[in-house]
Amino acid sequence: MYDLIIVGAGPAGITAGIYAARKRMDFLVVTQDIGGQAALSWDIENYIGYQFITGMELVKKFREHLEQFKVGIKEGEQVNLISRYKDTILIETDKGNYESRTVVIASGRKPRRLGVDGEDGFKNRGVTYCATCDGPLFAGRDVAVIGGGNSALDAVLQLSKISGRIYLIDAAPQLRADPVMVEKAEKSGNVFIYNNTMVERIFGEKFVQGISVSRSGRTEDLDVQGVFIEIGSFPSSGFVNDVAKNDTGEILVNCRNETSVPGIFAAGDVTDVPAKQIIVACGEGAKAVLSAFEYNNKHA
Amino acid sequence: MYDLIIVGAGPAGITAGIYAARKRMDFLVVTQDIGGQAALSWDIENYIGYQFITGMELVKKFREHLEQFKVGIKEGEQVNLISRYKDTILIETDKGNYESRTVVIASGRKPRRLGVDGEDGFKNRGVTYCATCDGPLFAGRDVAVIGGGNSALDAVLQLSKISGRIYLIDAAPQLRADPVMVEKAEKSGNVFIYNNTMVERIFGEKFVQGISVSRSGRTEDLDVQGVFIEIGSFPSSGFVNDVAKNDTGEILVNCRNETSVPGIFAAGDVTDVPAKQIIVACGEGAKAVLSAFEYNNKHA
């Protein structure tokens, strides 16, 4: 029986791990990967204390910070079900079962699919959900980025240094990203912004050769070799049924990161806290563990 | 009329400033100092991404991060009153008045007084509230640290490298600091822990020469040249009367950092969020500004 199991190892989960280690809790981190969505960001300029750092570098620092403690990390392990039985939280994974007095769910989010013809067929043959991972494959090529929020603009800014023409295709009338990012994109010279524009399909032969887009009823084909889909994400909360969630599947938490089930806490992008930011996820991860620690003290 | 005024420039206020700058808000930071209580910490090992950093170094990085933006910072300015009049927040300081559509209060906390004879008379003549600032003055001297939480242990660990004997005087039966800190103190060899012990008075001539302590009715004098008072702190919230607070004066906030007054937000150690941690204050500062930004958009 563990004091705590942390599910996920993005910024919230890693911070939770560091706080749990400092509190000398008997705990385990169960996660599919290290770094979560933060690892996929290119330029991070709003993690306080680092004026400029890549997602990969920041995650490396986070990981090293966690690993200076002797922490049990089950990497590559997928949680299938979390439930409460009497005073015990049961965690079922694809590799085994655990029992714990508390859980912090910090499982983050996964990218949303666009849902058009060609998306699945050309996946990893031109269609990608991670500009950081796959951007370098498209050096000098023309590409499309689909979306209009911060993650789409982050992809555009990365690609603007690597690719040829970049078509930014946004269904909305106006971009929703931070103005500082939009200004950079506009200044880059190789970014073409299509507002009010829908992607109809992705086409090609073995690899992507283009996309069809429509605006005000007129359809146009754009020659691109890469399609970066950045239209948001959904919370990875399917493995826990008993806790209250909102319409989009985000786990509801109060200011102490308690969920509707005693002993189950949640932190970071999987929750209904509106600010999906690395620095916020870190703060929430710390708060969740301090709440779990207090919970264990009260239920000793 | 500003979009936003941020009161305070500790971790919450600085993060708020960085987020406000990135959102291109027209804003001002009004603060007595830069860094707040974080600047007074010696070893910081739980700001994620820095395995080990001093408070002063971290605050320097925070400040540089903020100052890369062209931010108006009114340093050394004290806020006397914040109130709402119609849709405007009025901020009265010792140097002038400002009007803003929103305010983020991030004014942090101030050290609590012990309330014994000699405390005021020997202030800065042996009595101090900041081990980081004043520790080096007591190289090789015997000192007392009063308290039993993380800030007391932080003081002890700093002083253990500098001072002679260190008496840790705690009124409670057991220390409340993180076990990792207590273990280090116990290993240091020059720390003597007095549990269940009250300070009766601080005595000396021109400078501190000792303290009288009592345990189970028995009084004892300890020869010390320095007295570090680390018994907690209280929120700097006296300048705002209209917002709801708890018994200790902390400003009540919801998960979006809204206070009871529309347009007034709060973040960090001045609020009732229980985790008084740098990483948490940063996350809260970011959330507060994103809420203020949204508020302005809705009340344009």
Coordinates of C-alpha atoms in Angstrom, one line a residue:
Chain A
M1 CA 0.0 0.0 0.0
Y2 CA 1.6 3.3 -1.2
D3 CA 1.0 6.7 0.4
L4 CA 0.5 8.1 -3.0
I5 CA 0.5 7.2 -6.7
I6 CA 1.0 10.0 -9.2
V7 CA -0.4 9.3 -12.7
G8 CA 1.5 11.3 -15.4
A9 CA 4.8 13.0 -15.5
G10 CA 4.3 16.3 -17.3
P11 CA 5.0 19.5 -15.4
A12 CA 2.2 18.8 -12.8
G13 CA 3.2 15.2 -12.2
I14 CA 6.9 16.0 -12.0
T15 CA 6.3 18.8 -9.5
A16 CA 4.0 16.5 -7.6
G17 CA 6.9 13.9 -7.5
I18 CA 9.4 16.4 -6.2
Y19 CA 7.1 17.6 -3.4
A20 CA 6.2 14.0 -2.5
A21 CA 9.9 13.1 -2.3
R22 CA 10.6 16.1 -0.1
K23 CA 7.7 15.1 2.2
R24 CA 9.3 11.6 2.3
M25 CA 6.1 10.0 1.1
D26 CA 6.2 6.3 -0.1
F27 CA 5.0 6.9 -3.6
L28 CA 5.2 5.8 -7.3
V29 CA 4.9 7.7 -10.6
V30 CA 3.0 5.8 -13.3
T31 CA 3.2 7.4 -16.7
Q32 CA 3.2 6.8 -20.4
D33 CA 5.9 9.4 -21.0
I34 CA 8.0 12.1 -19.3
G35 CA 7.3 15.7 -20.0
G36 CA 3.8 15.4 -21.4
Q37 CA 2.8 18.2 -23.8
A38 CA 5.5 20.5 -22.4
A39 CA 8.1 18.3 -24.2
L40 CA 6.3 19.1 -27.5
S41 CA 6.7 22.9 -27.2
W42 CA 9.4 24.6 -29.0
D43 CA 10.1 28.1 -27.6
I44 CA 9.0 28.5 -24.0
E45 CA 9.2 32.1 -22.9
N46 CA 6.8 32.1 -20.0
Y47 CA 8.3 29.6 -17.5
I48 CA 9.4 32.1 -15.0
G49 CA 13.1 32.1 -14.4
Y50 CA 14.0 30.9 -17.9
Q51 CA 13.6 33.8 -20.3
F52 CA 14.0 31.3 -23.2
I53 CA 14.1 27.6 -23.2
T54 CA 12.9 24.8 -25.4
G55 CA 10.3 22.3 -24.2
M56 CA 12.8 19.5 -24.5
E57 CA 15.5 21.4 -22.4
L58 CA 13.0 22.4 -19.7
V59 CA 11.6 18.8 -19.5
K60 CA 15.2 17.6 -19.1
K61 CA 15.8 19.9 -16.2
F62 CA 12.4 18.9 -14.7
R63 CA 13.3 15.2 -15.0
E64 CA 16.8 15.6 -13.5
H65 CA 15.2 17.6 -10.6
L66 CA 12.9 14.7 -10.0
E67 CA 15.5 12.0 -10.4
Q68 CA 17.9 13.4 -7.8
F69 CA 15.5 11.8 -5.4
K70 CA 15.2 8.0 -5.4
V71 CA 11.8 7.9 -7.1
G72 CA 10.0 4.9 -8.5
I73 CA 9.0 5.8 -12.0
K74 CA 7.0 3.3 -14.0
E75 CA 7.5 4.8 -17.5
G76 CA 5.6 3.5 -20.5
E77 CA 2.9 2.1 -18.3
Q78 CA -0.8 2.9 -19.1
V79 CA -3.4 3.3 -16.4
N80 CA -6.6 1.6 -17.4
L81 CA -8.8 2.2 -14.3
I82 CA -8.7 4.1 -11.0
S83 CA -11.4 3.4 -8.4
R84 CA -11.9 3.7 -4.7
Y85 CA -12.7 0.7 -2.6
K86 CA -13.2 1.5 1.1
D87 CA -10.2 3.5 2.2
T88 CA -8.0 2.3 -0.7
I89 CA -7.5 3.7 -4.2
L90 CA -7.0 0.9 -6.7
I91 CA -4.9 1.6 -9.8
E92 CA -5.1 -0.9 -12.6
T93 CA -2.6 -0.6 -15.4
D94 CA -1.6 -2.6 -18.5
K95 CA 1.2 -4.1 -16.5
G96 CA -0.2 -4.7 -13.0
N97 CA -2.3 -3.4 -10.1
Y98 CA -1.4 -1.0 -7.3
E99 CA -3.0 0.0 -4.1
S100 CA -2.5 3.4 -2.6
R101 CA -4.0 5.7 0.1
T102 CA -4.1 8.6 -2.3
V103 CA -3.7 9.4 -6.0
V104 CA -2.8 12.6 -7.9
I105 CA -4.1 12.4 -11.4
A106 CA -1.8 14.5 -13.6
S107 CA -2.4 12.7 -16.9
G108 CA -2.7 15.9 -19.0
R109 CA -4.2 16.1 -22.5
K110 CA -4.0 14.4 -25.9
P111 CA -4.2 16.2 -29.3
R112 CA -7.6 16.5 -30.9
R113 CA -8.2 15.0 -34.4
L114 CA -9.4 17.2 -37.3
G115 CA -11.7 14.5 -38.6
V116 CA -11.3 14.9 -42.4
D117 CA -10.5 12.5 -45.2
G118 CA -6.9 11.6 -45.4
E119 CA -6.1 12.4 -41.8
D120 CA -5.7 8.8 -40.7
G121 CA -4.4 7.5 -44.0
F122 CA -1.5 10.0 -44.2
K123 CA -0.7 9.9 -40.5
N124 CA 3.1 10.0 -40.2
R125 CA 3.3 10.3 -44.0
G126 CA 2.9 14.1 -43.9
V127 CA 0.2 14.4 -41.2
T128 CA 1.5 15.1 -37.7
Y129 CA 0.4 16.5 -34.3
C130 CA 3.8 17.6 -33.1
A131 CA 5.8 20.3 -34.8
T132 CA 8.6 20.0 -32.4
C133 CA 9.0 16.3 -33.1
D134 CA 8.5 16.4 -36.9
G135 CA 9.2 20.0 -38.0
P136 CA 12.8 19.2 -39.0
L137 CA 11.5 16.6 -41.5
F138 CA 10.0 19.4 -43.6
A139 CA 13.1 21.6 -44.1
G140 CA 12.5 23.7 -47.1
R141 CA 9.1 22.2 -47.8
D142 CA 5.7 24.0 -47.9
V143 CA 3.4 23.0 -45.1
A144 CA 0.0 23.8 -43.6
V145 CA -0.6 24.4 -39.9
I146 CA -4.3 23.9 -38.9
G147 CA -5.5 25.9 -35.9
G148 CA -5.4 29.4 -34.4
G149 CA -4.4 29.1 -30.8
N150 CA -1.1 29.2 -29.0
S151 CA -0.1 25.7 -30.0
A152 CA -0.8 26.4 -33.7
L153 CA 1.2 29.6 -33.5
D154 CA 4.0 27.8 -31.7
A155 CA 4.1 25.3 -34.5
V156 CA 4.1 28.2 -37.1
L157 CA 7.0 29.9 -35.4
Q158 CA 9.1 26.8 -35.2
L159 CA 8.4 26.0 -38.8
S160 CA 9.1 29.5 -40.0
K161 CA 12.7 28.9 -39.4
I162 CA 12.8 25.6 -41.2
S163 CA 10.1 25.3 -43.8
G164 CA 9.2 27.1 -47.1
R165 CA 5.8 28.5 -47.3
I166 CA 3.5 28.0 -44.2
Y167 CA -0.2 28.2 -44.6
L168 CA -2.0 28.8 -41.3
I169 CA -5.5 27.6 -41.7
D170 CA -7.9 28.8 -39.0
A171 CA -11.7 28.1 -39.0
A172 CA -12.3 31.2 -36.8
P173 CA -12.5 34.8 -38.0
Q174 CA -9.6 35.8 -35.7
L175 CA -6.5 34.1 -34.2
R176 CA -6.8 33.3 -30.5
A177 CA -3.0 33.0 -29.8
D178 CA -1.1 35.6 -27.7
P179 CA -0.5 38.8 -29.7
V180 CA 3.2 38.5 -29.2
M181 CA 3.2 35.2 -31.1
V182 CA 0.9 36.5 -33.9
E183 CA 3.2 39.5 -34.4
K184 CA 6.2 37.3 -34.8
A185 CA 4.4 35.1 -37.3
E186 CA 3.3 38.2 -39.3
K187 CA 6.8 39.5 -39.4
S188 CA 8.4 36.2 -40.5
G189 CA 7.6 36.7 -44.2
N190 CA 6.8 33.1 -45.1
V191 CA 3.5 32.7 -43.2
F192 CA 0.2 33.1 -45.0
I193 CA -2.8 33.3 -42.7
Y194 CA -6.2 32.0 -43.9
N195 CA -9.0 33.0 -41.5
N196 CA -12.6 31.7 -41.7
T197 CA -11.2 28.7 -43.6
M198 CA -12.1 25.0 -43.3
V199 CA -9.9 22.1 -44.3
E200 CA -12.0 19.8 -46.6
R201 CA -9.6 16.9 -47.1
I202 CA -5.9 15.9 -47.2
F203 CA -4.7 14.3 -50.4
G204 CA -1.7 12.7 -52.0
E205 CA -0.3 9.4 -53.2
K206 CA 2.2 7.7 -50.9
F207 CA 2.8 10.9 -49.0
V208 CA 0.8 14.2 -48.6
Q209 CA 0.8 16.4 -51.7
G210 CA -1.8 19.0 -50.6
I211 CA -5.0 20.0 -48.9
S212 CA -8.3 21.3 -50.1
V213 CA -9.6 24.3 -48.1
S214 CA -12.8 26.3 -48.5
R215 CA -13.6 29.8 -47.6
S216 CA -17.0 31.5 -48.2
G217 CA -18.1 28.6 -50.4
R218 CA -15.0 28.7 -52.6
T219 CA -12.6 25.8 -52.6
E220 CA -8.9 26.0 -53.2
D221 CA -6.1 23.4 -53.3
L222 CA -2.8 24.2 -51.5
D223 CA 0.4 22.3 -52.4
V224 CA 1.9 21.2 -49.1
Q225 CA 4.0 18.2 -48.1
G226 CA 3.3 18.5 -44.4
V227 CA 0.1 19.0 -42.4
F228 CA 0.5 20.0 -38.7
I229 CA -2.8 19.6 -36.9
E230 CA -2.9 21.9 -33.8
I231 CA -6.6 22.3 -33.0
G232 CA -6.4 21.7 -29.3
S233 CA -6.6 18.7 -27.2
F234 CA -8.8 16.7 -24.8
P235 CA -8.2 15.6 -21.3
S236 CA -6.8 12.1 -20.6
S237 CA -9.4 11.2 -18.0
G238 CA -11.1 8.2 -19.5
F239 CA -9.6 5.8 -17.0
V240 CA -11.4 7.3 -14.0
N241 CA -15.2 7.1 -14.0
D242 CA -16.2 7.9 -10.5
V243 CA -14.9 11.5 -10.2
A244 CA -17.0 14.4 -11.4
K245 CA -16.0 15.9 -14.7
N246 CA -17.2 18.8 -16.9
D247 CA -18.7 18.5 -20.4
T248 CA -15.3 18.2 -22.0
G249 CA -14.1 15.5 -19.7
E250 CA -11.9 17.7 -17.5
I251 CA -11.8 16.5 -13.9
L252 CA -13.4 19.1 -11.5
V253 CA -11.2 20.2 -8.7
N254 CA -11.5 22.7 -5.9
C255 CA -8.8 25.2 -4.9
R256 CA -7.1 22.4 -2.9
N257 CA -7.1 20.1 -5.9
E258 CA -9.6 17.7 -4.3
T259 CA -11.9 15.8 -6.8
S260 CA -15.3 14.6 -5.9
V261 CA -13.8 11.3 -4.5
P262 CA -11.9 11.5 -1.2
G263 CA -8.3 10.5 -1.7
I264 CA -8.3 11.2 -5.4
F265 CA -6.7 14.6 -6.3
A266 CA -6.0 16.0 -9.7
A267 CA -3.6 18.7 -11.1
G268 CA -2.7 20.3 -14.4
D269 CA -4.2 20.2 -17.8
V270 CA -6.5 17.2 -17.1
T271 CA -8.5 19.4 -14.7
D272 CA -11.0 22.2 -15.2
V273 CA -8.5 24.9 -14.2
P274 CA -8.8 27.2 -17.2
A275 CA -5.1 28.3 -17.5
K276 CA -3.3 25.5 -19.4
Q277 CA 0.2 26.7 -18.7
I278 CA 3.3 25.0 -17.5
I279 CA 3.9 27.3 -14.6
V280 CA 0.3 26.8 -13.5
A281 CA 0.5 23.1 -13.8
C282 CA 3.6 23.1 -11.6
G283 CA 1.8 25.1 -9.0
E284 CA -1.2 22.8 -9.1
G285 CA 1.0 19.7 -8.8
A286 CA 2.6 21.1 -5.7
K287 CA -0.8 22.0 -4.2
A288 CA -2.3 18.5 -5.0
V289 CA 0.5 16.7 -3.2
L290 CA 0.4 19.0 -0.1
S291 CA -3.4 18.2 0.0
A292 CA -2.7 14.5 -0.3
F293 CA -0.1 14.7 2.4
E294 CA -2.5 16.4 4.7
Y295 CA -5.2 13.9 3.8
N296 CA -3.0 11.0 4.8
N297 CA -2.1 12.7 8.1
K298 CA -5.8 13.1 8.9
H299 CA -6.6 9.5 8.0
A300 CA -3.6 7.9 9.6
Chain B
M1 CA -6.8 54.4 -16.9
Y2 CA -4.7 51.2 -16.9
D3 CA -5.9 47.8 -17.9
L4 CA -4.3 46.4 -14.8
I5 CA -2.2 47.3 -11.8
I6 CA -0.2 44.6 -10.0
V7 CA 0.5 45.3 -6.3
G8 CA 3.7 43.5 -5.2
A9 CA 6.6 41.9 -7.0
G10 CA 7.3 38.7 -5.3
P11 CA 7.0 35.4 -7.3
A12 CA 3.2 36.0 -7.8
G13 CA 3.6 39.6 -8.9
I14 CA 6.5 39.0 -11.2
T15 CA 4.7 36.1 -12.9
A16 CA 1.6 38.3 -13.2
G17 CA 3.8 41.0 -14.8
I18 CA 5.3 38.6 -17.4
Y19 CA 1.9 37.3 -18.3
A20 CA 0.4 40.8 -18.6
A21 CA 3.3 41.9 -20.8
R22 CA 2.8 38.9 -23.1
K23 CA -0.9 39.7 -23.3
R24 CA 0.1 43.3 -24.3
M25 CA -1.9 44.8 -21.4
D26 CA -1.4 48.4 -20.4
F27 CA -0.3 47.9 -16.8
L28 CA 1.9 49.0 -13.9
V29 CA 3.6 47.1 -11.1
V30 CA 3.5 49.0 -7.7
T31 CA 5.7 47.4 -5.1
Q32 CA 7.7 48.1 -2.0
D33 CA 10.5 45.7 -3.1
I34 CA 11.3 43.1 -5.7
G35 CA 11.3 39.4 -4.8
G36 CA 9.3 39.5 -1.6
Q37 CA 9.9 36.7 0.8
A38 CA 11.5 34.6 -1.8
A39 CA 14.5 36.9 -1.8
L40 CA 15.0 36.1 1.9
S41 CA 15.2 32.3 1.4
W42 CA 18.7 30.8 1.3
D43 CA 18.6 27.3 -0.3
I44 CA 15.6 26.9 -2.6
E45 CA 15.4 23.2 -3.8
N46 CA 11.8 23.1 -4.8
Y47 CA 11.5 25.6 -7.6
I48 CA 11.1 23.1 -10.4
G49 CA 13.8 23.3 -13.0
Y50 CA 16.4 24.6 -10.6
Q51 CA 17.7 21.7 -8.3
F52 CA 19.5 24.2 -6.1
I53 CA 19.4 28.0 -6.2
T54 CA 19.5 30.8 -3.6
G55 CA 16.5 33.1 -3.1
M56 CA 18.6 36.0 -4.3
E57 CA 19.7 34.3 -7.5
L58 CA 16.2 33.1 -8.3
V59 CA 14.8 36.6 -7.7
K60 CA 17.5 38.0 -10.0
K61 CA 16.4 35.6 -12.7
F62 CA 12.7 36.5 -12.1
R63 CA 13.5 40.2 -12.3
E64 CA 15.5 39.9 -15.5
H65 CA 12.7 37.9 -17.0
L66 CA 10.2 40.6 -16.2
E67 CA 12.5 43.5 -17.2
Q68 CA 13.0 42.1 -20.7
F69 CA 9.6 43.5 -21.3
K70 CA 9.2 47.3 -21.1
V71 CA 7.3 47.2 -17.9
G72 CA 6.5 50.2 -15.7
I73 CA 7.7 49.3 -12.2
K74 CA 7.0 51.7 -9.3
E75 CA 9.5 50.3 -6.8
G76 CA 9.6 51.6 -3.2
E77 CA 6.0 52.8 -3.4
Q78 CA 3.5 51.8 -0.7
V79 CA -0.2 51.2 -1.5
N80 CA -2.4 52.8 1.2
L81 CA -5.9 52.0 -0.1
I82 CA -7.5 50.0 -2.9
S83 CA -11.2 50.5 -3.5
R84 CA -13.8 50.2 -6.3
Y85 CA -15.8 53.1 -7.6
K86 CA -18.3 52.2 -10.3
D87 CA -16.2 50.3 -13.0
T88 CA -12.9 51.7 -11.8
I89 CA -10.4 50.4 -9.3
L90 CA -8.8 53.3 -7.4
I91 CA -5.3 52.7 -6.0
E92 CA -3.9 55.3 -3.5
T93 CA -0.2 55.1 -2.7
D94 CA 2.2 57.3 -0.7
K95 CA 3.3 58.9 -3.9
G96 CA 0.1 59.3 -5.9
N97 CA -3.1 57.8 -7.2
Y98 CA -3.9 55.5 -10.1
E99 CA -7.0 54.3 -11.8
S100 CA -7.3 50.9 -13.4
R101 CA -9.9 48.5 -14.8
T102 CA -8.5 45.6 -12.8
V103 CA -6.0 45.0 -10.0
V104 CA -4.0 41.9 -9.0
I105 CA -3.1 42.0 -5.3
A106 CA 0.2 40.0 -4.9
S107 CA 1.5 41.8 -1.8
G108 CA 2.6 38.7 0.1
R109 CA 3.2 38.5 3.8
K110 CA 5.3 40.2 6.5
P111 CA 7.1 38.5 9.4
R112 CA 5.2 38.0 12.7
R113 CA 6.6 39.5 15.9
L114 CA 7.4 37.3 18.9
G115 CA 6.1 39.8 21.4
V116 CA 8.6 39.5 24.3
D117 CA 10.6 41.9 26.3
G118 CA 13.7 43.0 24.4
E119 CA 12.4 42.2 20.9
D120 CA 11.9 45.8 19.9
G121 CA 14.8 47.3 21.9
F122 CA 17.4 44.9 20.4
K123 CA 16.0 45.0 16.8
N124 CA 18.9 45.2 14.4
R125 CA 21.2 44.9 17.5
G126 CA 21.0 41.1 17.6
V127 CA 17.3 40.6 16.9
T128 CA 16.5 39.9 13.2
Y129 CA 13.7 38.5 11.1
C130 CA 15.9 37.6 8.1
A131 CA 18.6 34.9 8.3
T132 CA 19.6 35.4 4.7
C133 CA 20.1 39.1 5.2
D134 CA 21.8 39.1 8.6
G135 CA 23.2 35.5 9.0
P136 CA 26.8 36.5 7.9
L137 CA 27.0 39.1 10.7
F138 CA 27.0 36.2 13.2
A139 CA 29.9 34.2 11.8
G140 CA 31.3 32.0 14.6
R141 CA 28.8 33.4 17.2
D142 CA 26.2 31.4 19.1
V143 CA 22.6 32.2 18.0
A144 CA 19.0 31.2 18.7
V145 CA 16.4 30.6 16.0
I146 CA 12.8 30.9 17.2
G147 CA 10.2 28.8 15.4
G148 CA 9.7 25.2 14.1
G149 CA 8.4 25.5 10.5
N150 CA 10.2 25.6 7.2
S151 CA 11.3 29.2 7.6
A152 CA 12.9 28.5 11.0
L153 CA 14.7 25.4 9.6
D154 CA 15.8 27.3 6.5
A155 CA 17.4 29.8 8.9
V156 CA 19.0 27.0 10.9
L157 CA 20.5 25.4 7.9
Q158 CA 21.9 28.7 6.6
L159 CA 23.3 29.5 10.0
S160 CA 24.7 26.0 10.6
K161 CA 27.4 26.8 8.0
I162 CA 28.3 30.2 9.5
S163 CA 27.5 30.3 13.2
G164 CA 28.8 28.5 16.4
R165 CA 26.1 26.9 18.4
I166 CA 22.5 27.2 17.2
Y167 CA 19.6 26.8 19.6
L168 CA 16.3 26.1 17.8
I169 CA 13.6 27.1 20.2
D170 CA 10.1 25.8 19.3
A171 CA 7.0 26.2 21.4
A172 CA 5.4 23.1 19.9
P173 CA 6.2 19.5 20.9
Q174 CA 7.3 18.7 17.3
L175 CA 8.9 20.6 14.4
R176 CA 6.6 21.2 11.5
A177 CA 9.2 21.7 8.8
D178 CA 9.8 19.3 5.9
P179 CA 11.5 16.1 7.2
V180 CA 14.3 16.6 4.7
M181 CA 15.2 19.9 6.4
V182 CA 14.9 18.5 9.9
E183 CA 17.2 15.6 9.0
K184 CA 19.8 18.0 7.7
A185 CA 19.6 20.1 10.8
E186 CA 20.0 17.0 13.0
K187 CA 23.1 15.9 11.1
S188 CA 24.8 19.3 11.2
G189 CA 26.3 18.7 14.7
N190 CA 25.9 22.3 16.0
V191 CA 22.1 22.5 16.2
F192 CA 20.4 22.0 19.6
I193 CA 16.6 21.6 19.4
Y194 CA 14.5 22.7 22.3
N195 CA 10.9 21.5 21.8
N196 CA 8.0 22.7 24.1
T197 CA 10.0 25.7 25.0
M198 CA 8.9 29.4 25.3
V199 CA 11.1 32.4 25.0
E200 CA 10.6 34.6 28.1
R201 CA 12.8 37.6 27.2
I202 CA 15.7 38.8 25.2
F203 CA 18.5 40.5 27.3
G204 CA 21.8 42.3 26.9
E205 CA 23.4 45.7 27.1
K206 CA 24.0 47.5 23.9
F207 CA 23.7 44.3 21.9
V208 CA 21.9 41.0 22.6
Q209 CA 23.8 38.8 25.1
G210 CA 21.2 36.1 25.7
I211 CA 17.7 34.8 26.0
S212 CA 15.7 33.3 28.8
V213 CA 13.7 30.3 27.9
S214 CA 11.3 28.1 29.9
R215 CA 10.3 24.5 29.6
S216 CA 8.0 22.6 31.9
G217 CA 8.2 25.5 34.4
R218 CA 12.0 25.6 34.5
T219 CA 13.8 28.7 33.3
E220 CA 17.2 28.7 31.6
D221 CA 19.4 31.4 30.2
L222 CA 21.2 30.8 26.9
D223 CA 24.2 32.9 25.9
V224 CA 23.6 34.0 22.3
Q225 CA 24.5 37.1 20.3
G226 CA 21.9 36.7 17.7
V227 CA 18.1 36.0 17.8
F228 CA 16.4 35.0 14.5
I229 CA 12.7 35.2 14.9
E230 CA 11.0 32.8 12.4
I231 CA 7.5 32.2 13.8
G232 CA 5.6 32.8 10.6
S233 CA 4.1 35.8 9.0
F234 CA 0.8 37.7 8.3
P235 CA -0.7 38.7 5.0
S236 CA -0.1 42.3 3.8
S237 CA -3.8 43.0 3.1
G238 CA -4.5 45.9 5.3
F239 CA -4.8 48.4 2.4
V240 CA -7.9 46.7 1.0
N241 CA -11.0 46.7 3.1
D242 CA -13.8 45.8 0.7
V243 CA -12.7 42.3 -0.2
A244 CA -13.7 39.3 1.9
K245 CA -10.8 37.8 4.0
N246 CA -10.5 34.9 6.5
D247 CA -9.7 35.2 10.2
T248 CA -6.0 35.7 9.6
G249 CA -6.5 38.5 7.1
E250 CA -5.8 36.4 4.0
I251 CA -7.8 37.5 0.9
L252 CA -10.3 34.8 -0.1
V253 CA -10.0 33.8 -3.7
N254 CA -11.8 31.2 -5.8
C255 CA -10.0 28.9 -8.3
R256 CA -9.9 31.7 -10.9
N257 CA -8.2 34.1 -8.3
E258 CA -11.3 36.3 -8.2
T259 CA -11.9 38.1 -4.9
S260 CA -15.4 39.1 -3.6
V261 CA -15.0 42.4 -5.5
P262 CA -15.3 42.3 -9.4
G263 CA -12.1 43.5 -11.0
I264 CA -10.0 42.8 -8.0
F265 CA -8.0 39.6 -8.2
A266 CA -5.4 38.3 -5.8
A267 CA -2.5 35.7 -6.0
G268 CA 0.2 34.2 -3.9
D269 CA 0.9 34.3 -0.2
V270 CA -1.6 37.1 0.6
T271 CA -4.5 34.8 -0.3
D272 CA -6.1 31.9 1.5
V273 CA -4.5 29.3 -0.8
P274 CA -2.9 27.1 1.8
A275 CA 0.4 26.2 0.0
K276 CA 2.8 29.1 0.6
Q277 CA 5.3 28.0 -2.0
I278 CA 7.2 29.9 -4.7
I279 CA 6.1 27.6 -7.5
V280 CA 2.5 27.8 -6.3
A281 CA 2.6 31.6 -6.1
C282 CA 3.9 31.8 -9.7
G283 CA 1.1 29.6 -10.9
E284 CA -1.5 31.7 -9.1
G285 CA 0.0 34.9 -10.5
A286 CA -0.4 33.6 -14.0
K287 CA -4.0 32.5 -13.3
A288 CA -4.9 35.9 -11.8
V289 CA -3.7 37.8 -14.9
L290 CA -5.4 35.5 -17.3
S291 CA -8.6 36.0 -15.3
A292 CA -8.1 39.8 -15.3
F293 CA -7.5 39.7 -19.1
E294 CA -10.7 37.8 -19.6
Y295 CA -12.6 40.2 -17.3
N296 CA -11.4 43.2 -19.4
N297 CA -12.5 41.5 -22.6
K298 CA -15.9 40.9 -21.2
H299 CA -16.3 44.4 -19.8
A300 CA -14.8 46.2 -22.8

